[in-house]
PDB file of C-alpha atoms and ligand atoms in Angstrom:
ATOM      1  CA  MET A   1     -10.108   7.244 -23.239  1.00 95.00           C
ATOM      2  CA  ASP A   2      -6.954   5.451 -24.282  1.00 97.00           C
ATOM      3  CA  ILE A   3      -5.011   3.439 -21.673  1.00 98.00           C
ATOM      4  CA  THR A   4      -1.683   1.942 -22.706  1.00 97.00           C
ATOM      5  CA  PRO A   5       1.184   0.390 -20.724  1.00 97.00           C
ATOM      6  CA  TYR A   6       3.719   3.042 -19.747  1.00 97.00           C
ATOM      7  CA  SER A   7       6.658   0.622 -19.657  1.00 95.00           C
ATOM      8  CA  ALA A   8       6.964  -3.140 -19.958  1.00 91.00           C
ATOM      9  CA  GLY A   9       6.408  -3.734 -16.253  1.00 91.00           C
ATOM     10  CA  CYS A  10       5.225  -0.518 -14.675  1.00 95.00           C
ATOM     11  CA  GLY A  11       2.284   1.868 -14.934  1.00 97.00           C
ATOM     12  CA  ALA A  12      -0.114   2.965 -17.651  1.00 98.00           C
ATOM     13  CA  LEU A  13      -0.502   6.179 -19.610  1.00 98.00           C
ATOM     14  CA  VAL A  14      -4.027   7.512 -19.842  1.00 98.00           C
ATOM     15  CA  ALA A  15      -4.775   9.757 -22.816  1.00 98.00           C
ATOM     16  CA  GLY A  16      -7.882  11.289 -24.327  1.00 97.00           C
ATOM     17  CA  VAL A  17      -9.387  12.623 -21.108  1.00 97.00           C
ATOM     18  CA  GLN A  18      -9.344  15.812 -19.067  1.00 97.00           C
ATOM     19  CA  LEU A  19      -9.684  14.826 -15.414  1.00 98.00           C
ATOM     20  CA  ALA A  20     -11.528  18.046 -14.622  1.00 97.00           C
ATOM     21  CA  ASP A  21     -14.277  17.007 -17.089  1.00 96.00           C
ATOM     22  CA  LEU A  22     -14.429  13.302 -16.248  1.00 96.00           C
ATOM     23  CA  ASP A  23     -17.967  11.893 -16.417  1.00 96.00           C
ATOM     24  CA  ASP A  24     -19.220   8.964 -14.316  1.00 96.00           C
ATOM     25  CA  LYS A  25     -18.557   6.433 -17.064  1.00 97.00           C
ATOM     26  CA  GLY A  26     -15.003   7.723 -17.394  1.00 97.00           C
ATOM     27  CA  LEU A  27     -14.608   7.503 -13.626  1.00 97.00           C
ATOM     28  CA  GLU A  28     -15.508   3.804 -13.710  1.00 97.00           C
ATOM     29  CA  VAL A  29     -12.952   3.174 -16.474  1.00 97.00           C
ATOM     30  CA  LEU A  30     -10.296   4.958 -14.422  1.00 97.00           C
ATOM     31  CA  ARG A  31     -11.202   3.058 -11.241  1.00 97.00           C
ATOM     32  CA  ARG A  32     -10.694  -0.201 -13.139  1.00 97.00           C
ATOM     33  CA  ALA A  33      -7.402   0.968 -14.646  1.00 97.00           C
ATOM     34  CA  TYR A  34      -6.197   2.076 -11.206  1.00 97.00           C
ATOM     35  CA  VAL A  35      -6.841  -1.396  -9.786  1.00 97.00           C
ATOM     36  CA  ASP A  36      -5.328  -3.145 -12.820  1.00 96.00           C
ATOM     37  CA  HIS A  37      -2.156  -1.039 -13.104  1.00 97.00           C
ATOM     38  CA  GLY A  38      -1.700   0.591  -9.681  1.00 98.00           C
ATOM     39  CA  LEU A  39      -0.045   3.562 -11.365  1.00 98.00           C
ATOM     40  CA  LEU A  40      -1.561   5.971 -13.881  1.00 98.00           C
ATOM     41  CA  PHE A  41       0.105   8.862 -15.693  1.00 98.00           C
ATOM     42  CA  PHE A  42      -1.670  11.754 -17.390  1.00 98.00           C
ATOM     43  CA  ARG A  43      -0.326  14.545 -19.621  1.00 98.00           C
ATOM     44  CA  GLU A  44      -1.518  18.021 -20.577  1.00 98.00           C
ATOM     45  CA  GLN A  45      -4.081  18.267 -17.800  1.00 98.00           C
ATOM     46  CA  ASN A  46      -5.667  21.473 -16.661  1.00 97.00           C
ATOM     47  CA  LEU A  47      -6.374  20.651 -13.026  1.00 97.00           C
ATOM     48  CA  PRO A  48      -6.317  23.670 -10.707  1.00 98.00           C
ATOM     49  CA  PRO A  49      -6.273  22.904  -6.949  1.00 98.00           C
ATOM     50  CA  GLU A  50     -10.084  22.977  -6.623  1.00 97.00           C
ATOM     51  CA  GLU A  51     -10.377  20.383  -9.411  1.00 98.00           C
ATOM     52  CA  HIS A  52      -7.500  18.344  -7.961  1.00 98.00           C
ATOM     53  CA  LEU A  53      -9.533  18.106  -4.739  1.00 98.00           C
ATOM     54  CA  ARG A  54     -12.755  17.323  -6.565  1.00 98.00           C
ATOM     55  CA  PHE A  55     -11.080  14.550  -8.581  1.00 98.00           C
ATOM     56  CA  ALA A  56      -9.465  13.064  -5.442  1.00 98.00           C
ATOM     57  CA  ARG A  57     -12.778  13.015  -3.547  1.00 98.00           C
ATOM     58  CA  ARG A  58     -14.360  10.993  -6.334  1.00 97.00           C
ATOM     59  CA  PHE A  59     -11.882   8.238  -5.435  1.00 96.00           C
ATOM     60  CA  GLY A  60     -12.153   8.431  -1.647  1.00 96.00           C
ATOM     61  CA  ASP A  61     -11.558  10.392   1.528  1.00 97.00           C
ATOM     62  CA  ILE A  62      -8.447  12.503   1.855  1.00 97.00           C
ATOM     63  CA  VAL A  63      -5.822  11.975   4.530  1.00 96.00           C
ATOM     64  CA  VAL A  64      -3.556  14.916   5.387  1.00 92.00           C
ATOM     65  CA  ASN A  65       0.164  14.205   5.702  1.00 88.00           C
ATOM     66  CA  LYS A  66       1.372  14.865   9.245  1.00 90.00           C
ATOM     67  CA  PHE A  67       4.735  16.302   8.294  1.00 91.00           C
ATOM     68  CA  PHE A  68       4.591  18.306   5.055  1.00 88.00           C
ATOM     69  CA  LYS A  69       3.370  21.859   4.727  1.00 89.00           C
ATOM     70  CA  THR A  70       0.057  22.272   3.010  1.00 92.00           C
ATOM     71  CA  THR A  71      -0.932  24.996   0.580  1.00 92.00           C
ATOM     72  CA  ASP A  72      -2.285  28.121   2.306  1.00 91.00           C
ATOM     73  CA  ALA A  73      -5.623  27.996   0.540  1.00 94.00           C
ATOM     74  CA  PHE A  74      -6.152  24.213   0.558  1.00 96.00           C
ATOM     75  CA  PRO A  75      -5.183  22.432   3.805  1.00 95.00           C
ATOM     76  CA  GLU A  76      -5.835  19.025   2.216  1.00 96.00           C
ATOM     77  CA  ILE A  77      -3.184  19.575  -0.451  1.00 97.00           C
ATOM     78  CA  ALA A  78       0.391  18.903   0.668  1.00 95.00           C
ATOM     79  CA  GLU A  79       3.262  20.793  -0.917  1.00 95.00           C
ATOM     80  CA  VAL A  80       6.251  18.812  -2.129  1.00 96.00           C
ATOM     81  CA  ARG A  81       8.463  21.862  -2.458  1.00 95.00           C
ATOM     82  CA  LYS A  82      12.143  22.389  -3.088  1.00 96.00           C
ATOM     83  CA  GLU A  83      13.475  25.938  -3.128  1.00 96.00           C
ATOM     84  CA  LYS A  84      16.364  26.997  -5.367  1.00 97.00           C
ATOM     85  CA  THR A  85      18.570  27.387  -2.326  1.00 97.00           C
ATOM     86  CA  GLN A  86      17.663  24.036  -0.789  1.00 97.00           C
ATOM     87  CA  GLU A  87      19.754  20.884  -1.249  1.00 97.00           C
ATOM     88  CA  MET A  88      17.522  18.197   0.216  1.00 96.00           C
ATOM     89  CA  ASN A  89      14.295  17.133  -1.465  1.00 96.00           C
ATOM     90  CA  ILE A  90      11.237  15.330  -0.136  1.00 95.00           C
ATOM     91  CA  GLY A  91      10.928  11.659  -1.020  1.00 96.00           C
ATOM     92  CA  GLY A  92      14.408  11.252  -2.509  1.00 97.00           C
ATOM     93  CA  GLY A  93      14.661   7.546  -1.670  1.00 97.00           C
ATOM     94  CA  TRP A  94      12.413   4.599  -2.549  1.00 98.00           C
ATOM     95  CA  HIS A  95       9.315   4.585  -0.342  1.00 98.00           C
ATOM     96  CA  THR A  96       5.569   4.320  -0.339  1.00 97.00           C
ATOM     97  CA  ASP A  97       3.426   6.938   1.355  1.00 95.00           C
ATOM     98  CA  HIS A  98       2.191   6.498   4.922  1.00 95.00           C
ATOM     99  CA  SER A  99       3.123   2.822   5.412  1.00 97.00           C
ATOM    100  CA  TYR A 100       3.885   3.869   9.026  1.00 96.00           C
ATOM    101  CA  ASP A 101       0.140   4.296   9.649  1.00 96.00           C
ATOM    102  CA  ASP A 102      -2.111   1.482  10.896  1.00 97.00           C
ATOM    103  CA  GLU A 103      -4.322   2.241   7.914  1.00 97.00           C
ATOM    104  CA  PRO A 104      -1.822   3.122   5.184  1.00 97.00           C
ATOM    105  CA  ALA A 105      -2.820   5.566   2.469  1.00 97.00           C
ATOM    106  CA  MET A 106      -4.645   4.069  -0.478  1.00 97.00           C
ATOM    107  CA  GLY A 107      -3.169   6.341  -3.108  1.00 97.00           C
ATOM    108  CA  SER A 108      -1.548   9.653  -3.916  1.00 98.00           C
ATOM    109  CA  ILE A 109      -2.277  12.105  -6.712  1.00 98.00           C
ATOM    110  CA  LEU A 110       0.701  14.276  -7.594  1.00 98.00           C
ATOM    111  CA  VAL A 111       0.283  17.318  -9.819  1.00 98.00           C
ATOM    112  CA  ALA A 112       3.216  19.284 -11.259  1.00 98.00           C
ATOM    113  CA  ARG A 113       3.027  22.987 -10.366  1.00 98.00           C
ATOM    114  CA  GLY A 114       6.577  24.268 -10.864  1.00 98.00           C
ATOM    115  CA  LEU A 115       9.265  22.270 -12.630  1.00 98.00           C
ATOM    116  CA  PRO A 116      13.027  22.545 -13.071  1.00 98.00           C
ATOM    117  CA  THR A 117      14.199  22.915 -16.679  1.00 98.00           C
ATOM    118  CA  THR A 118      16.149  19.654 -16.339  1.00 97.00           C
ATOM    119  CA  GLY A 119      15.854  16.703 -13.953  1.00 98.00           C
ATOM    120  CA  GLY A 120      13.284  16.211 -11.198  1.00 98.00           C
ATOM    121  CA  ASP A 121      11.857  12.965 -12.618  1.00 98.00           C
ATOM    122  CA  THR A 122      10.069  10.482 -10.379  1.00 98.00           C
ATOM    123  CA  LEU A 123      10.861   6.762 -10.441  1.00 98.00           C
ATOM    124  CA  PHE A 124       8.223   4.130  -9.723  1.00 98.00           C
ATOM    125  CA  ALA A 125       8.295   0.397  -9.011  1.00 98.00           C
ATOM    126  CA  ASN A 126       5.627  -2.271  -9.481  1.00 98.00           C
ATOM    127  CA  LEU A 127       5.497  -4.410  -6.341  1.00 98.00           C
ATOM    128  CA  TYR A 128       3.041  -6.941  -7.799  1.00 98.00           C
ATOM    129  CA  ALA A 129       5.474  -7.773 -10.569  1.00 98.00           C
ATOM    130  CA  ALA A 130       8.412  -7.915  -8.172  1.00 98.00           C
ATOM    131  CA  TYR A 131       6.524 -10.228  -5.815  1.00 98.00           C
ATOM    132  CA  GLU A 132       5.288 -12.506  -8.593  1.00 98.00           C
ATOM    133  CA  ALA A 133       8.859 -12.940  -9.877  1.00 98.00           C
ATOM    134  CA  LEU A 134       9.990 -14.491  -6.574  1.00 98.00           C
ATOM    135  CA  SER A 135      10.100 -18.283  -6.412  1.00 98.00           C
ATOM    136  CA  PRO A 136       7.086 -20.092  -4.869  1.00 98.00           C
ATOM    137  CA  GLY A 137       9.294 -21.324  -2.020  1.00 98.00           C
ATOM    138  CA  PHE A 138      10.490 -17.831  -1.179  1.00 98.00           C
ATOM    139  CA  GLN A 139       6.947 -16.455  -1.413  1.00 98.00           C
ATOM    140  CA  LYS A 140       5.847 -19.122   1.067  1.00 97.00           C
ATOM    141  CA  MET A 141       8.577 -18.137   3.520  1.00 97.00           C
ATOM    142  CA  LEU A 142       7.559 -14.445   3.299  1.00 97.00           C
ATOM    143  CA  ALA A 143       3.883 -15.219   3.835  1.00 94.00           C
ATOM    144  CA  GLY A 144       4.161 -15.695   7.589  1.00 91.00           C
ATOM    145  CA  LEU A 145       6.200 -12.554   8.268  1.00 98.00           C
ATOM    146  CA  ARG A 146       5.222  -9.148   9.569  1.00 98.00           C
ATOM    147  CA  ALA A 147       7.248  -5.967   9.223  1.00 98.00           C
ATOM    148  CA  VAL A 148       7.527  -2.885  11.406  1.00 98.00           C
ATOM    149  CA  HIS A 149       7.147   0.472   9.627  1.00 98.00           C
ATOM    150  CA  SER A 150       8.030   3.818  11.174  1.00 96.00           C
ATOM    151  CA  ASN A 151       8.571   7.503  10.502  1.00 94.00           C
ATOM    152  CA  ARG A 152      10.597   8.304  13.653  1.00 94.00           C
ATOM    153  CA  HIS A 153      13.977   7.899  11.920  1.00 94.00           C
ATOM    154  CA  LEU A 154      12.922  10.517   9.340  1.00 93.00           C
ATOM    155  CA  TYR A 155      10.627  13.019  11.049  1.00 92.00           C
ATOM    156  CA  GLY A 156      11.194  12.435  14.790  1.00 92.00           C
ATOM    157  CA  GLU A 157      13.578  14.252  17.127  1.00 92.00           C
ATOM    158  CA  GLY A 158      17.055  13.961  15.554  1.00 92.00           C
ATOM    159  CA  GLY A 159      15.536  12.183  12.519  1.00 93.00           C
ATOM    160  CA  TYR A 160      17.206  12.233   9.123  1.00 93.00           C
ATOM    161  CA  TYR A 161      15.122  15.029   7.572  1.00 93.00           C
ATOM    162  CA  ARG A 162      15.302  17.135  10.755  1.00 94.00           C
ATOM    163  CA  GLN A 163      19.055  17.397  10.250  1.00 94.00           C
ATOM    164  CA  THR A 164      18.780  18.741   6.720  1.00 96.00           C
ATOM    165  CA  ASP A 165      17.738  22.032   5.149  1.00 95.00           C
ATOM    166  CA  LEU A 166      14.273  20.561   4.723  1.00 92.00           C
ATOM    167  CA  SER A 167      13.732  20.779   8.447  1.00 91.00           C
ATOM    168  CA  GLU A 168      12.112  24.237   8.450  1.00 89.00           C
ATOM    169  CA  GLN A 169       9.408  22.994   6.088  1.00 88.00           C
ATOM    170  CA  LEU A 170       8.408  20.091   8.335  1.00 89.00           C
ATOM    171  CA  GLY A 171       5.849  19.877  11.110  1.00 90.00           C
ATOM    172  CA  GLY A 172       4.605  16.942  13.156  1.00 90.00           C
ATOM    173  CA  ILE A 173       7.658  16.169  15.294  1.00 89.00           C
ATOM    174  CA  ASP A 174       5.288  15.077  18.074  1.00 87.00           C
ATOM    175  CA  ARG A 175       3.133  12.983  15.758  1.00 88.00           C
ATOM    176  CA  VAL A 176       5.569  10.209  14.871  1.00 89.00           C
ATOM    177  CA  GLY A 177       4.589   6.562  15.192  1.00 93.00           C
ATOM    178  CA  ASP A 178       4.951   2.974  14.021  1.00 96.00           C
ATOM    179  CA  ALA A 179       2.739   0.306  12.517  1.00 97.00           C
ATOM    180  CA  VAL A 180       3.049  -3.402  11.780  1.00 98.00           C
ATOM    181  CA  HIS A 181       1.831  -4.954   8.511  1.00 98.00           C
ATOM    182  CA  PRO A 182       2.261  -8.339   6.836  1.00 98.00           C
ATOM    183  CA  VAL A 183       5.323  -8.491   4.571  1.00 98.00           C
ATOM    184  CA  VAL A 184       3.013  -9.778   1.844  1.00 98.00           C
ATOM    185  CA  VAL A 185      -0.474  -8.281   1.913  1.00 98.00           C
ATOM    186  CA  ARG A 186      -3.624  -9.104   0.036  1.00 97.00           C
ATOM    187  CA  HIS A 187      -4.496  -5.985  -1.918  1.00 97.00           C
ATOM    188  CA  PRO A 188      -7.921  -4.788  -0.730  1.00 96.00           C
ATOM    189  CA  GLN A 189      -9.260  -4.062  -4.243  1.00 96.00           C
ATOM    190  CA  SER A 190      -7.483  -6.459  -6.612  1.00 96.00           C
ATOM    191  CA  GLY A 191      -7.303  -9.396  -4.179  1.00 96.00           C
ATOM    192  CA  ARG A 192      -3.755 -10.050  -5.440  1.00 97.00           C
ATOM    193  CA  ASN A 193      -0.837 -10.746  -3.134  1.00 97.00           C
ATOM    194  CA  VAL A 194       1.770  -7.994  -3.086  1.00 98.00           C
ATOM    195  CA  LEU A 195       5.053  -7.324  -1.334  1.00 98.00           C
ATOM    196  CA  TYR A 196       4.584  -4.579   1.241  1.00 98.00           C
ATOM    197  CA  VAL A 197       7.952  -3.437   2.575  1.00 98.00           C
ATOM    198  CA  ASN A 198       9.805  -0.307   1.479  1.00 98.00           C
ATOM    199  CA  PRO A 199      13.267   1.176   2.105  1.00 98.00           C
ATOM    200  CA  GLY A 200      11.958   4.498   3.438  1.00 97.00           C
ATOM    201  CA  HIS A 201       9.756   3.291   6.246  1.00 98.00           C
ATOM    202  CA  THR A 202      10.250  -0.411   6.974  1.00 98.00           C
ATOM    203  CA  ILE A 203      12.613  -0.742   9.937  1.00 97.00           C
ATOM    204  CA  GLY A 204      12.597  -4.486  10.566  1.00 98.00           C
ATOM    205  CA  ILE A 205      10.879  -7.847  10.559  1.00 98.00           C
ATOM    206  CA  GLU A 206       8.858  -8.562  13.686  1.00 98.00           C
ATOM    207  CA  GLY A 207      10.683 -11.035  15.950  1.00 97.00           C
ATOM    208  CA  TRP A 208      13.916 -10.945  13.902  1.00 98.00           C
ATOM    209  CA  SER A 209      17.251  -9.400  14.929  1.00 98.00           C
ATOM    210  CA  LYS A 210      18.422  -6.170  13.325  1.00 97.00           C
ATOM    211  CA  GLU A 211      21.013  -8.092  11.276  1.00 98.00           C
ATOM    212  CA  GLU A 212      18.557 -10.752  10.116  1.00 98.00           C
ATOM    213  CA  SER A 213      16.005  -8.098   9.135  1.00 98.00           C
ATOM    214  CA  ALA A 214      18.614  -6.046   7.303  1.00 98.00           C
ATOM    215  CA  ALA A 215      19.770  -9.063   5.281  1.00 98.00           C
ATOM    216  CA  LEU A 216      16.259  -9.999   4.131  1.00 98.00           C
ATOM    217  CA  LEU A 217      15.200  -6.420   3.399  1.00 98.00           C
ATOM    218  CA  LYS A 218      18.414  -5.753   1.476  1.00 98.00           C
ATOM    219  CA  PHE A 219      17.702  -8.756  -0.735  1.00 98.00           C
ATOM    220  CA  LEU A 220      14.096  -7.681  -1.335  1.00 98.00           C
ATOM    221  CA  TYR A 221      14.997  -4.046  -2.071  1.00 98.00           C
ATOM    222  CA  LYS A 222      17.664  -5.078  -4.583  1.00 98.00           C
ATOM    223  CA  HIS A 223      15.179  -7.453  -6.179  1.00 98.00           C
ATOM    224  CA  VAL A 224      12.507  -4.744  -6.608  1.00 98.00           C
ATOM    225  CA  ASP A 225      14.929  -2.126  -7.912  1.00 98.00           C
ATOM    226  CA  GLN A 226      15.437  -3.806 -11.305  1.00 98.00           C
ATOM    227  CA  PRO A 227      14.589  -2.377 -14.724  1.00 97.00           C
ATOM    228  CA  GLN A 228      11.816  -4.907 -15.414  1.00 97.00           C
ATOM    229  CA  PHE A 229       9.832  -3.694 -12.378  1.00 98.00           C
ATOM    230  CA  THR A 230      10.570   0.044 -12.494  1.00 98.00           C
ATOM    231  CA  CYS A 231       9.967   3.087 -14.667  1.00 98.00           C
ATOM    232  CA  ARG A 232      10.905   6.764 -14.849  1.00 98.00           C
ATOM    233  CA  PHE A 233       8.363   9.552 -15.287  1.00 98.00           C
ATOM    234  CA  HIS A 234       9.555  12.839 -16.747  1.00 98.00           C
ATOM    235  CA  TRP A 235       7.333  15.695 -15.641  1.00 98.00           C
ATOM    236  CA  GLU A 236       5.984  18.319 -18.007  1.00 98.00           C
ATOM    237  CA  PRO A 237       3.592  21.178 -17.244  1.00 98.00           C
ATOM    238  CA  GLY A 238       0.168  19.542 -16.887  1.00 98.00           C
ATOM    239  CA  SER A 239       1.543  16.109 -15.907  1.00 98.00           C
ATOM    240  CA  ILE A 240      -0.117  14.075 -13.177  1.00 98.00           C
ATOM    241  CA  ALA A 241       0.795  10.769 -11.537  1.00 98.00           C
ATOM    242  CA  PHE A 242      -1.793   8.803  -9.596  1.00 98.00           C
ATOM    243  CA  TRP A 243      -0.395   5.789  -7.766  1.00 98.00           C
ATOM    244  CA  ASP A 244      -1.630   3.098  -5.438  1.00 98.00           C
ATOM    245  CA  ASN A 245       0.557   3.064  -2.346  1.00 98.00           C
ATOM    246  CA  ARG A 246      -0.207  -0.600  -1.591  1.00 98.00           C
ATOM    247  CA  CYS A 247       1.441  -1.929  -4.764  1.00 98.00           C
ATOM    248  CA  THR A 248       4.044   0.646  -5.833  1.00 98.00           C
ATOM    249  CA  TRP A 249       7.123   2.468  -4.586  1.00 98.00           C
ATOM    250  CA  HIS A 250       8.244   5.874  -5.778  1.00 98.00           C
ATOM    251  CA  MET A 251      11.311   8.053  -5.452  1.00 98.00           C
ATOM    252  CA  ALA A 252      11.874  11.687  -6.467  1.00 98.00           C
ATOM    253  CA  GLU A 253      15.191  12.343  -8.209  1.00 98.00           C
ATOM    254  CA  ASN A 254      17.225  15.134  -6.625  1.00 98.00           C
ATOM    255  CA  ASP A 255      19.283  16.072  -9.677  1.00 98.00           C
ATOM    256  CA  TYR A 256      18.283  19.715 -10.194  1.00 98.00           C
ATOM    257  CA  GLN A 257      20.250  21.639  -7.592  1.00 98.00           C
ATOM    258  CA  GLY A 258      19.764  25.411  -7.811  1.00 98.00           C
ATOM    259  CA  GLN A 259      16.322  25.070  -9.417  1.00 98.00           C
ATOM    260  CA  PHE A 260      12.831  25.303  -7.963  1.00 98.00           C
ATOM    261  CA  ARG A 261      10.339  22.415  -8.027  1.00 98.00           C
ATOM    262  CA  LEU A 262       6.821  22.374  -6.595  1.00 98.00           C
ATOM    263  CA  MET A 263       4.306  19.554  -6.690  1.00 98.00           C
ATOM    264  CA  HIS A 264       0.857  19.355  -5.105  1.00 98.00           C
ATOM    265  CA  ARG A 265       0.028  16.032  -3.506  1.00 97.00           C
ATOM    266  CA  ILE A 266      -3.293  14.734  -2.280  1.00 98.00           C
ATOM    267  CA  THR A 267      -3.196  11.480  -0.372  1.00 97.00           C
ATOM    268  CA  LEU A 268      -6.218   9.205  -0.192  1.00 98.00           C
ATOM    269  CA  LYS A 269      -7.244   7.370   2.938  1.00 97.00           C
ATOM    270  CA  GLY A 270      -6.728   3.607   2.994  1.00 97.00           C
ATOM    271  CA  SER A 271      -7.603   0.733   5.262  1.00 97.00           C
ATOM    272  CA  ALA A 272      -5.816  -1.843   7.404  1.00 97.00           C
ATOM    273  CA  LEU A 273      -3.970  -4.407   5.286  1.00 97.00           C
ATOM    274  CA  GLY A 274      -4.634  -8.109   5.628  1.00 95.00           C
ATOM    275  CA  GLU A 275      -2.360 -11.103   5.092  1.00 94.00           C
ATOM    276  CA  ALA A 276      -1.714 -12.749   1.751  1.00 92.00           C
ATOM    277  CA  ALA A 277      -4.335 -15.202   0.554  1.00 84.00           C
TER     278      ALA A 277
HETATM  279  C1  SIN B   1       6.618  12.050  -2.973  1.00 79.39           C
HETATM  280  O1  SIN B   1       7.368  11.300  -2.373  1.00 79.39           O
HETATM  281  O2  SIN B   1       5.399  11.984  -2.841  1.00 79.39           O
HETATM  282  C2  SIN B   1       7.191  13.072  -3.905  1.00 79.39           C
HETATM  283  C3  SIN B   1       7.392  12.568  -5.272  1.00 79.39           C
HETATM  284  C4  SIN B   1       7.933  13.636  -6.172  1.00 79.39           C
HETATM  285  O3  SIN B   1       8.125  14.770  -5.727  1.00 79.39           O
HETATM  286  O4  SIN B   1       8.187  13.352  -7.323  1.00 79.39           O
END
């Protein structure tokens, strides 16, 4: 197996392995790479849904997304689907999956199933690198803060997605909720401190006014969204991205209007997140 950095500051490309045939030794190498990089890309994989599930279960338990449709045959696989006639896509802004849960998802494994001929890339950001680039004084100020995360503004009654042509695809209107996590968490596997706020789901800083929260979050979001912390993944048939939701953001480009795109996503169960060390 060959693991090389994908870009200067974000992700790694794993070559020389078929995930469907991964042996236990290979699994250990991948587990290590997942902790070290937080974002792994694979090309030319042959991973039908049964094998996608089998691979995911080797990493942990699966958590089913409350809002997306699942495939008919595999209720643990969510569909990230955009029809030719649809304008809105799923995940079109920077976010990390399930940060609105008390136990946010550990990771997500996204497999390309139907791709547009142009566009439809996914962008990723490395939140370790972004955090480590902040000054020690600023890091210290962030350490005591907690942020509120929610999905109500997206999937609840009158929420953003409910007012778009994505609405018919969504369930879970009665399953919305909020969670509070430290702004800087200690990553459960790596033990490293990492910034844990995201534009999609973080709605404010606990105990701060709306304006104060907005000012801090705006600064942090602009800081993360810089070329040295981000990368772009162009999907090809057989491509897979496997990311750690505790230390990355992602965002699906919506630049392929009139074309179909279908991805299969399995999300892995995580645990409650503790404060920075
Ligand atoms: C997602 O937010 O999980 C979807 C990413 C993508 O479709 O590229």
